[in-house]
CSV table of C-alpha atoms and ligand atoms in Angstrom, one decimal:
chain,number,residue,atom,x,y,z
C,1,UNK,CA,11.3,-29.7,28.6
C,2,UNK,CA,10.3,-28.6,25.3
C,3,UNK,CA,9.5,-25.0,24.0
C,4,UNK,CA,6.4,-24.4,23.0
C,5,UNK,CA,7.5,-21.4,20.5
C,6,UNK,CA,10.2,-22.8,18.7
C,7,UNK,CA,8.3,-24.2,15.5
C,8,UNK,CA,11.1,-27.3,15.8
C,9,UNK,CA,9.2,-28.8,19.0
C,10,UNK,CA,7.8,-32.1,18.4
C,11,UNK,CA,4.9,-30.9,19.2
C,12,UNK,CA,2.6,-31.7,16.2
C,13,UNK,CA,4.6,-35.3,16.8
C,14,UNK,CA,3.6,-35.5,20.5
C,15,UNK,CA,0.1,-34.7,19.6
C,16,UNK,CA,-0.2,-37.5,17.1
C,17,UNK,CA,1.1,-40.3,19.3
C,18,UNK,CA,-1.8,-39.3,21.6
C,19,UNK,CA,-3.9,-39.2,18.7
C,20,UNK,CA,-4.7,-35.3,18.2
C,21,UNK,CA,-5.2,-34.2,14.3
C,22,UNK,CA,-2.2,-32.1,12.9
C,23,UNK,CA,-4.3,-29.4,13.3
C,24,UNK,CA,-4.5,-29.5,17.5
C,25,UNK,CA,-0.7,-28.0,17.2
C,26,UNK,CA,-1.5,-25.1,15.3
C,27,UNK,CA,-4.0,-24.4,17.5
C,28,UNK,CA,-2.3,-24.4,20.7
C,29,UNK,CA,0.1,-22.3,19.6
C,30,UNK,CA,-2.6,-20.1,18.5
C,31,UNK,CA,-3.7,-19.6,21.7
C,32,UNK,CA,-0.7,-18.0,22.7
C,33,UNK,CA,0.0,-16.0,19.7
C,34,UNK,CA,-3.5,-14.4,19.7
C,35,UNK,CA,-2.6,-13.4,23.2
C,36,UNK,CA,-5.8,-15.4,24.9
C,37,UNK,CA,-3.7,-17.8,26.9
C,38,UNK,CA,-0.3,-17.6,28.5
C,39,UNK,CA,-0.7,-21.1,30.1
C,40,UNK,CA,-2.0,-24.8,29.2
C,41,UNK,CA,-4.6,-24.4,31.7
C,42,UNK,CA,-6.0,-21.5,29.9
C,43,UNK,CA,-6.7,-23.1,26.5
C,44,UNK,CA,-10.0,-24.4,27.9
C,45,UNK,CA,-10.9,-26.4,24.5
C,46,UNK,CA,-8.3,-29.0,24.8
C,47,UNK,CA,-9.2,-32.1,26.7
C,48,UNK,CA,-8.0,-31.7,30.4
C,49,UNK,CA,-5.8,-34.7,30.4
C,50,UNK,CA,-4.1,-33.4,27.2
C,51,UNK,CA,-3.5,-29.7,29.1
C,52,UNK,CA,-1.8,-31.7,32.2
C,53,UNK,CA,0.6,-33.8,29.4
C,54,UNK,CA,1.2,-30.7,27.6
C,55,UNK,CA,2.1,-28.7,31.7
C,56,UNK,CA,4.3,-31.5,32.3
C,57,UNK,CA,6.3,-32.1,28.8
C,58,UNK,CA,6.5,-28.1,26.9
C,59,UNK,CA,7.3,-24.6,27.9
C,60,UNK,CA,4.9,-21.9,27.1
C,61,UNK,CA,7.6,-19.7,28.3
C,62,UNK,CA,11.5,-19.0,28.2
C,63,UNK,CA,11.4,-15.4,29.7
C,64,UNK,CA,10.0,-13.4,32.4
C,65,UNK,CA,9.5,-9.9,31.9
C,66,UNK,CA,12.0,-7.9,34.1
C,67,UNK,CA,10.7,-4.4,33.4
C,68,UNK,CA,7.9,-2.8,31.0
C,69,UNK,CA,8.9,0.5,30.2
C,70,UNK,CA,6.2,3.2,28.2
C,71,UNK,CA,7.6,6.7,26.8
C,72,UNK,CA,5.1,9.5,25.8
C,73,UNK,CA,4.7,8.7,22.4
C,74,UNK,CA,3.4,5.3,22.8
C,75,UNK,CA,7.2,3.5,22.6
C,76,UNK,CA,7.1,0.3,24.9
C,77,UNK,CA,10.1,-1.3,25.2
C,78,UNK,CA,10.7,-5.0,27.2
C,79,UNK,CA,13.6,-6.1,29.5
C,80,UNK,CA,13.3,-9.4,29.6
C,81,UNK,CA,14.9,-12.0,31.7
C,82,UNK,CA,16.1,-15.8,30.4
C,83,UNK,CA,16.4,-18.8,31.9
C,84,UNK,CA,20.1,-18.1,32.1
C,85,UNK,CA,19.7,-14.6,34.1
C,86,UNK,CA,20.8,-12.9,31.0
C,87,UNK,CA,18.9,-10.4,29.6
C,88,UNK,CA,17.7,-8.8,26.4
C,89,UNK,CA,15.0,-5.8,25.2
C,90,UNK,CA,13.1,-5.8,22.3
C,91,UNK,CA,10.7,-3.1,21.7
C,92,UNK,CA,7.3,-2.2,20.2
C,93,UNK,CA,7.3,1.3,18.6
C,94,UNK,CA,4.1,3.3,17.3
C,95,UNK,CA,4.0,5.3,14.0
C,96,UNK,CA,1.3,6.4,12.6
C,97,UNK,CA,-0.6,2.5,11.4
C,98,UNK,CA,2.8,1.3,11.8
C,99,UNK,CA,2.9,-1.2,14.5
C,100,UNK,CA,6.9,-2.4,14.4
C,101,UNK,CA,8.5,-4.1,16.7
C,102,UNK,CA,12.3,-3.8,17.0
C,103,UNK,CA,13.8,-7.4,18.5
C,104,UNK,CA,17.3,-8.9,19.1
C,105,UNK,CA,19.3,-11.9,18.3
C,106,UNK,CA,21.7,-12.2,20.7
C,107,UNK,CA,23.0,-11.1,23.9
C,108,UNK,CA,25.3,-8.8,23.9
C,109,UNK,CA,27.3,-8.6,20.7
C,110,UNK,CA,30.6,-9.1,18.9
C,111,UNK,CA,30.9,-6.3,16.4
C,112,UNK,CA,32.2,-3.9,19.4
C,113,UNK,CA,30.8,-0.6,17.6
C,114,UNK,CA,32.0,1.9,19.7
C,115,UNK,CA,28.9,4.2,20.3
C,116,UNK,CA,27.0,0.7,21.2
C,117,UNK,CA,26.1,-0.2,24.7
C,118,UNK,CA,25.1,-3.5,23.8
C,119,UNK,CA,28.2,-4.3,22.5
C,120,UNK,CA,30.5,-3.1,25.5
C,121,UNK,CA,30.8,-6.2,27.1
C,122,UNK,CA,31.2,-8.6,24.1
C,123,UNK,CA,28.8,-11.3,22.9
C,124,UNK,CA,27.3,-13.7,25.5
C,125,UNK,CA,25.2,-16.0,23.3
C,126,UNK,CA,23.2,-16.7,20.0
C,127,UNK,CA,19.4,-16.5,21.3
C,128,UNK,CA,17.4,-19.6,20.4
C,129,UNK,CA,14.9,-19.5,17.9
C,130,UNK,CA,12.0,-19.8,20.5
C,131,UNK,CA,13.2,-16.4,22.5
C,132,UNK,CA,13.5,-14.5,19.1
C,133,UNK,CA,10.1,-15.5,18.3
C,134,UNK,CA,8.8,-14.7,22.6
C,135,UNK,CA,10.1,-11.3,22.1
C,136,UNK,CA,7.3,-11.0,19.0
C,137,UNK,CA,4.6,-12.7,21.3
C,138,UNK,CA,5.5,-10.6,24.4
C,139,UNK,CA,5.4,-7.4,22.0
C,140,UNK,CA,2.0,-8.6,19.8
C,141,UNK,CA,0.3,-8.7,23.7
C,142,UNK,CA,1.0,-5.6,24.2
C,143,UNK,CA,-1.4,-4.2,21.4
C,144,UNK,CA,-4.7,-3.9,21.9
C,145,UNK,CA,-7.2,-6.7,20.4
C,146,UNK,CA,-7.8,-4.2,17.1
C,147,UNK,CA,-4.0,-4.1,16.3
C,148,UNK,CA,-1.7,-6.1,15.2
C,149,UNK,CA,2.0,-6.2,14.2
C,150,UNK,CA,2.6,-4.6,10.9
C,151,UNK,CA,6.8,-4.1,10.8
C,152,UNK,CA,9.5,-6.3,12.5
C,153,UNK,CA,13.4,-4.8,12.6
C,154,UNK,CA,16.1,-7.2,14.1
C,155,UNK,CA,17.8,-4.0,15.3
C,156,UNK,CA,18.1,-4.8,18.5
C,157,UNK,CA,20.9,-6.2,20.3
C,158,UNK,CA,23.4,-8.1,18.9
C,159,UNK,CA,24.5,-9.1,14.9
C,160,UNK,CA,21.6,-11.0,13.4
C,161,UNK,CA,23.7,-12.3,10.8
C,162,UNK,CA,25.7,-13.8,12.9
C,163,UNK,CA,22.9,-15.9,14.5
C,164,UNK,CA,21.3,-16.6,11.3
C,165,UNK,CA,20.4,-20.5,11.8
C,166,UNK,CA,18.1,-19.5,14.6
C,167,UNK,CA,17.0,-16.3,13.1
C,168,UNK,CA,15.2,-17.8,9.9
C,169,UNK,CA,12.9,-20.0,11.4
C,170,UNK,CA,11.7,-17.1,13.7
C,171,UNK,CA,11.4,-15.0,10.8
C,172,UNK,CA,9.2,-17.3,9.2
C,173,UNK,CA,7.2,-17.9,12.3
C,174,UNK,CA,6.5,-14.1,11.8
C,175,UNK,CA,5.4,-14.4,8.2
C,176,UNK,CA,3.3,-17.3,8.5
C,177,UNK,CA,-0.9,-16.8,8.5
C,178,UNK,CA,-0.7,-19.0,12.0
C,179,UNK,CA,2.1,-17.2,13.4
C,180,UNK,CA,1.8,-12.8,12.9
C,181,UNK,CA,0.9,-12.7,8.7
C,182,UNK,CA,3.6,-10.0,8.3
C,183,UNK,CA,4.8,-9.5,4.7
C,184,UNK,CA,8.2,-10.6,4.4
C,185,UNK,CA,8.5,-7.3,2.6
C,186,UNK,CA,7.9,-5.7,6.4
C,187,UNK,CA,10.7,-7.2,7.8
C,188,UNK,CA,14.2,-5.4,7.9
C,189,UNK,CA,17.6,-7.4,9.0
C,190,UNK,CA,20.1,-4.8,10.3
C,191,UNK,CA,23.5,-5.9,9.9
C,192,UNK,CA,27.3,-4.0,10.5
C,193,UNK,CA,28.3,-6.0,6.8
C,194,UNK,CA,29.2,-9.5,6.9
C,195,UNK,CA,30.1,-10.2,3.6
C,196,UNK,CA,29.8,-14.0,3.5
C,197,UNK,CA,26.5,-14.2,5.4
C,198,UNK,CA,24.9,-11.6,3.4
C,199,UNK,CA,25.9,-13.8,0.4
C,200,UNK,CA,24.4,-16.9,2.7
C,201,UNK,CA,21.4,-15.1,3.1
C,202,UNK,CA,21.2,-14.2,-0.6
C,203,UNK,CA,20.6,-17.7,-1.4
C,204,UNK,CA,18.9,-18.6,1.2
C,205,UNK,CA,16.0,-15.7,0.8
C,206,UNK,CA,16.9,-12.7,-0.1
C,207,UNK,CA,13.3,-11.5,0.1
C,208,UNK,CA,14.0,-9.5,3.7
C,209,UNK,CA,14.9,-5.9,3.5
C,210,UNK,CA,18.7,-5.4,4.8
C,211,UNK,CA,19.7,-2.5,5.9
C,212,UNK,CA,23.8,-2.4,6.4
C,213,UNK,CA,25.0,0.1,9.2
C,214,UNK,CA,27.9,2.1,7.4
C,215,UNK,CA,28.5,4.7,10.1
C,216,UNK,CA,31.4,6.1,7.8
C,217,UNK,CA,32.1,5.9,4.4
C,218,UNK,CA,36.0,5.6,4.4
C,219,UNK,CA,38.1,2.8,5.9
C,220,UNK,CA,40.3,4.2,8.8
C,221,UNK,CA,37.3,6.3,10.3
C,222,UNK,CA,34.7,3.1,9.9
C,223,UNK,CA,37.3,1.2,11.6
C,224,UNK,CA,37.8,3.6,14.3
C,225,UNK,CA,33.8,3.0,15.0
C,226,UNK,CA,32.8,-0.2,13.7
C,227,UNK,CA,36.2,-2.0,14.7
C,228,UNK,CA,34.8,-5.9,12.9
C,229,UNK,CA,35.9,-3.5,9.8
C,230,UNK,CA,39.6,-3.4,10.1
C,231,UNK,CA,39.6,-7.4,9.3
C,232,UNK,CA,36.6,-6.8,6.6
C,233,UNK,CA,37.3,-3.3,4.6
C,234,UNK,CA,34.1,-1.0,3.3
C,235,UNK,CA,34.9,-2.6,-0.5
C,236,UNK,CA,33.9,-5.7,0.6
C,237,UNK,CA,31.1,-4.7,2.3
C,238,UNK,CA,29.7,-2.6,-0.5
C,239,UNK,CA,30.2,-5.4,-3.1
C,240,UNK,CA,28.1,-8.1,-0.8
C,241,UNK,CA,25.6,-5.2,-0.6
C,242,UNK,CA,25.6,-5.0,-4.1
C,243,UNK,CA,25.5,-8.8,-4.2
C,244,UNK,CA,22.1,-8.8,-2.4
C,245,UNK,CA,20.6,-6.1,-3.8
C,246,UNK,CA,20.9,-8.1,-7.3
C,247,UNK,CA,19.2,-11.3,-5.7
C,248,UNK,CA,16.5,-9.4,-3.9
C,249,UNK,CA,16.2,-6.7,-6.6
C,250,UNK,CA,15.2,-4.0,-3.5
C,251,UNK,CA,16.1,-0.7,-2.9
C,252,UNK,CA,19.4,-1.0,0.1
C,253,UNK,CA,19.3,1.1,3.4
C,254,UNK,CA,22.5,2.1,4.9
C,255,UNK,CA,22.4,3.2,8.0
C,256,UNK,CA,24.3,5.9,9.8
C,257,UNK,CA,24.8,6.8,13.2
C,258,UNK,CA,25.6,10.4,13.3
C,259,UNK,CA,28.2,11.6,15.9
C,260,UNK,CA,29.3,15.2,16.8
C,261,UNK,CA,32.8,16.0,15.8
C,262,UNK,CA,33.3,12.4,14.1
C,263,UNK,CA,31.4,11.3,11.9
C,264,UNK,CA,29.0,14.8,10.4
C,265,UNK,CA,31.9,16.9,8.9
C,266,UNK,CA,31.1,18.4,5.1
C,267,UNK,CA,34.0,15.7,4.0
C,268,UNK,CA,32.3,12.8,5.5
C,269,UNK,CA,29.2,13.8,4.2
C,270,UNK,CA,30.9,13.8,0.5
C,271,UNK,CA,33.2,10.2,1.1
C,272,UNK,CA,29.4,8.9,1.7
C,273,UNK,CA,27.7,10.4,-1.5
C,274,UNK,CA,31.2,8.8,-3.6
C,275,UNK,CA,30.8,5.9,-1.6
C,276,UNK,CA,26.9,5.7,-2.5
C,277,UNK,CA,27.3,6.8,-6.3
C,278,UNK,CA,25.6,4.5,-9.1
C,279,UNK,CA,23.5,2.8,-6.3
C,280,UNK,CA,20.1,2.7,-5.7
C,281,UNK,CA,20.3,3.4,-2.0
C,282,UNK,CA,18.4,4.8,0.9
C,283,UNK,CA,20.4,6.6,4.2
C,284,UNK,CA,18.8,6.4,7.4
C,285,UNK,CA,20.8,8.9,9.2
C,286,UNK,CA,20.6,8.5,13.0
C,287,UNK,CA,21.3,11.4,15.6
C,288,UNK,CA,23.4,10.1,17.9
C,289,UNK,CA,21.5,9.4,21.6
C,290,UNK,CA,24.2,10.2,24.5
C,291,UNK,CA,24.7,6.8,26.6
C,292,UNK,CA,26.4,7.1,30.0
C,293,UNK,CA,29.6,6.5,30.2
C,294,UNK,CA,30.3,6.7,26.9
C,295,UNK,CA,32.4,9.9,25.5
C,296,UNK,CA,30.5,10.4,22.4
C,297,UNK,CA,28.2,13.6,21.7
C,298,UNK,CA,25.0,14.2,19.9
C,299,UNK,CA,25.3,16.5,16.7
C,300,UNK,CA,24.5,20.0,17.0
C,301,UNK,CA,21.4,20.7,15.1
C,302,UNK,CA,23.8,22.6,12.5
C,303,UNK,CA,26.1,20.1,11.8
C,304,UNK,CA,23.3,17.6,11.1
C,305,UNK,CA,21.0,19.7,8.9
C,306,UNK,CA,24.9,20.1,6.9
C,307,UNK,CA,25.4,17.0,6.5
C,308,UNK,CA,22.1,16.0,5.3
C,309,UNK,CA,21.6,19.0,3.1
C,310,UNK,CA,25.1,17.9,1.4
C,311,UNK,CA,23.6,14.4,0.9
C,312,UNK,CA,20.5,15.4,-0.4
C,313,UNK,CA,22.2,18.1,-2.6
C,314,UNK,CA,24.2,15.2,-4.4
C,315,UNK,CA,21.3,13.2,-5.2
C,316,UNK,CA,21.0,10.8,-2.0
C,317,UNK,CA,18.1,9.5,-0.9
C,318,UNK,CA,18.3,10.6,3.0
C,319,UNK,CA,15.7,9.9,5.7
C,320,UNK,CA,16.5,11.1,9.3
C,321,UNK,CA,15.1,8.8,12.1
C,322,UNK,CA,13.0,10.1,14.9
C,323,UNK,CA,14.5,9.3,18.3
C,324,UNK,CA,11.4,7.5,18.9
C,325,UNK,CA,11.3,6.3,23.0
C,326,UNK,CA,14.3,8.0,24.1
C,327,UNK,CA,13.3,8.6,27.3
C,328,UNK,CA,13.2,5.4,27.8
C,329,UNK,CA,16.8,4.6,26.8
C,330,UNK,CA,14.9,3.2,23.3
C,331,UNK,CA,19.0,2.8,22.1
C,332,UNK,CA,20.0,-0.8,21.9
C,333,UNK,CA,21.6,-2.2,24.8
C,334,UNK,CA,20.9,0.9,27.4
C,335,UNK,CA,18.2,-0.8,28.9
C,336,UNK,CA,20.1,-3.7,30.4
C,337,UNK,CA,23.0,-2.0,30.9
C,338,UNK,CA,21.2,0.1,33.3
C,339,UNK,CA,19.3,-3.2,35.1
C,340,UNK,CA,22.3,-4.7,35.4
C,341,UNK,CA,24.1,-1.6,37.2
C,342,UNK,CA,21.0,-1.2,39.1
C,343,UNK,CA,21.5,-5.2,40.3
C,344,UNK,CA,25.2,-4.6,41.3
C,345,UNK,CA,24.0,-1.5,43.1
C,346,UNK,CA,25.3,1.2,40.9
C,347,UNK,CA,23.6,4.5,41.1
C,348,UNK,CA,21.3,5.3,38.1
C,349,UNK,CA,22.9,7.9,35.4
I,1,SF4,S1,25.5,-1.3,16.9
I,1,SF4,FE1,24.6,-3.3,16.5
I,1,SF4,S2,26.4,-4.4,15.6
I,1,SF4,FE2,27.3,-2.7,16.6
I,1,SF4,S3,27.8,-3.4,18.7
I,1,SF4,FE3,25.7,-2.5,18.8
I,1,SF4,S4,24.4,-4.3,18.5
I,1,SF4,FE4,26.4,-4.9,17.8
């Protein structure tokens, strides 16, 4: 059975050999990217016979969704199930025009950061190209007809440089006219610094926006959070930054996850502005969001106007990110932590 989604399907191919112009398969998938048809049955234009081949041979779908989740201000966020059982969220956040949509590449993840649910129980799997590109689909139908996507982060859960083969394609699906239209230049790849597949991506198409989660701008304390670091040191992290920000000639955005007592101290705040100096930077600085069973505390109010005050007094550009949906555990990985203690029977945090 073949996936509908994954732009690698033969089905242009099949089409032809039951002599359909090239043009049939962009049209069937158009009917599920516009959102009118979530089956072959519904794409009443196509011959009948064709629909029944089509039932019997491709996919429309690899996921179900296992919960649909809305906060207050507008956040939706998707548990959804694969064929395997495992499960992943994306999420579809409102701002202003900004239609975004925050997705994930794998399930679970490697990179162990310690403040990460998604990465407490290690990585499970690369997701295929055709579940990257579902989460968009699933996300895009949750718009009403007059919207559409404008934004796409691979924030979610896992490392997306790590599953970059199947990553790409998706991407592309999102840029192309027949697929979402969304300017390259709207989509942001999150990564914890992999210096040899930043350089990958460099040459492959540097033309996405990275954004490289620093979390702490000395070794011993980054390592301490974002263990992957011990084996890969901030230096070379920084210079692979550097590296891509030469290809792709756009601004960087370091990310960083600010945690009370560990990371938001005046002297962290200054290791980051040396750390930062002579580069044409941007720091998203993230209040923590408490997960369950983790021992790690939000910053007091104090401590993270400080820090951000001592950044911005030293020339960084700083932008602090809303906590948008975090009442519905909007923090990667919460959601199906929480499913999957609610399926053994656990009691809910
Ligand atoms: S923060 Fe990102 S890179 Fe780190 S463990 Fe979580 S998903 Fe992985």
């Amino acid at each position: 059975m073949h996936h509908l989604l994954d732009p690698a399907s033969p089905l242009a191919g099949r089409l032809a050999e039951l002599g359909h112009s090239p043009w049939r398969a962009k049209a069937v998938r158009r009917w599920v990217f516009a959102g009118r048809a979530s089956s072959f049955a519904e794409m009443t234009d196509l011959p009948k016979a064709l629909r029944a081949v089509l039932e019997a041979e491709f996919r429309v779908w690899t996921t179900t969704i296992a919960t649909h989740s809305t906060a207050e201000d507008g956040t939706e966020k998707l548990l959804l199930e694969l064929h395997d059982r495992h499960r992943i969220e994306c999420v579809l956040l409102r701002d202003g025009d900004r239609r975004t949509v925050c997705i994930s590449s794998q399930v679970g993840c490697a990179m162990g950061c310690v403040f990460c649910a998604s990465g407490l129980d290690g990585v499970v799997r690369n997701l295929s190209t055709a579940e990257i590109v579902e989460q968009l689909v699933r996300l895009a139908r949750l718009l009403p007809p007059d919207e559409r996507l404008s934004h796409v982060v691979v924030m979610g859960m896992g490392e997306p440089l790590a599953n970059l083969d199947r990553l790409l394609p998706a991407l592309a699906v999102a840029q192309d006219p027949e697929g979402f239209g969304i300017s390259q230049r709207r989509i942001t790849i999150s990564t914890v610094g992999l210096p040899a597949a930043i350089d990958r991506l460099a040459d492959l198409n540097p033309g996405y926006h990275l954004a490289v989660s620093l979390h702490a701008a000395a070794d011993t304390l980054r390592t301490r959070l974002v263990p992957v670091n011990e084996a890969i040191g901030l230096e070379a992290v920084m210079e692979a930054a550097d590296r891509y920000w030469e290809a792709s000639g756009r601004r960087l955005t370091f990310e960083y996850v600010l945690l009370g007592g560990i990371n938001d101290s005046p002297g962290d705040a200054r290791d980051l502005v040396r750390l930062l100096a002579g580069r044409a930077a941007l720091v998203n600085v993230i209040p923590y969001n408490a997960v369950a069973g983790l021992p790690w505390k939000e910053p007091t109010a104090a401590s993270r106007d400080r820090f951000i005050d001592l950044l911005r007094a030293s020339g960084v550009n700083v932008q602090v990110r809303r906590r948008k949906g975090a009442r519905i555990d909007a923090a990667c990985g919460q959601l199906r932590r929480l499913a999957a203690g609610r399926a053994a029977g656990a009691t809910d945090p």
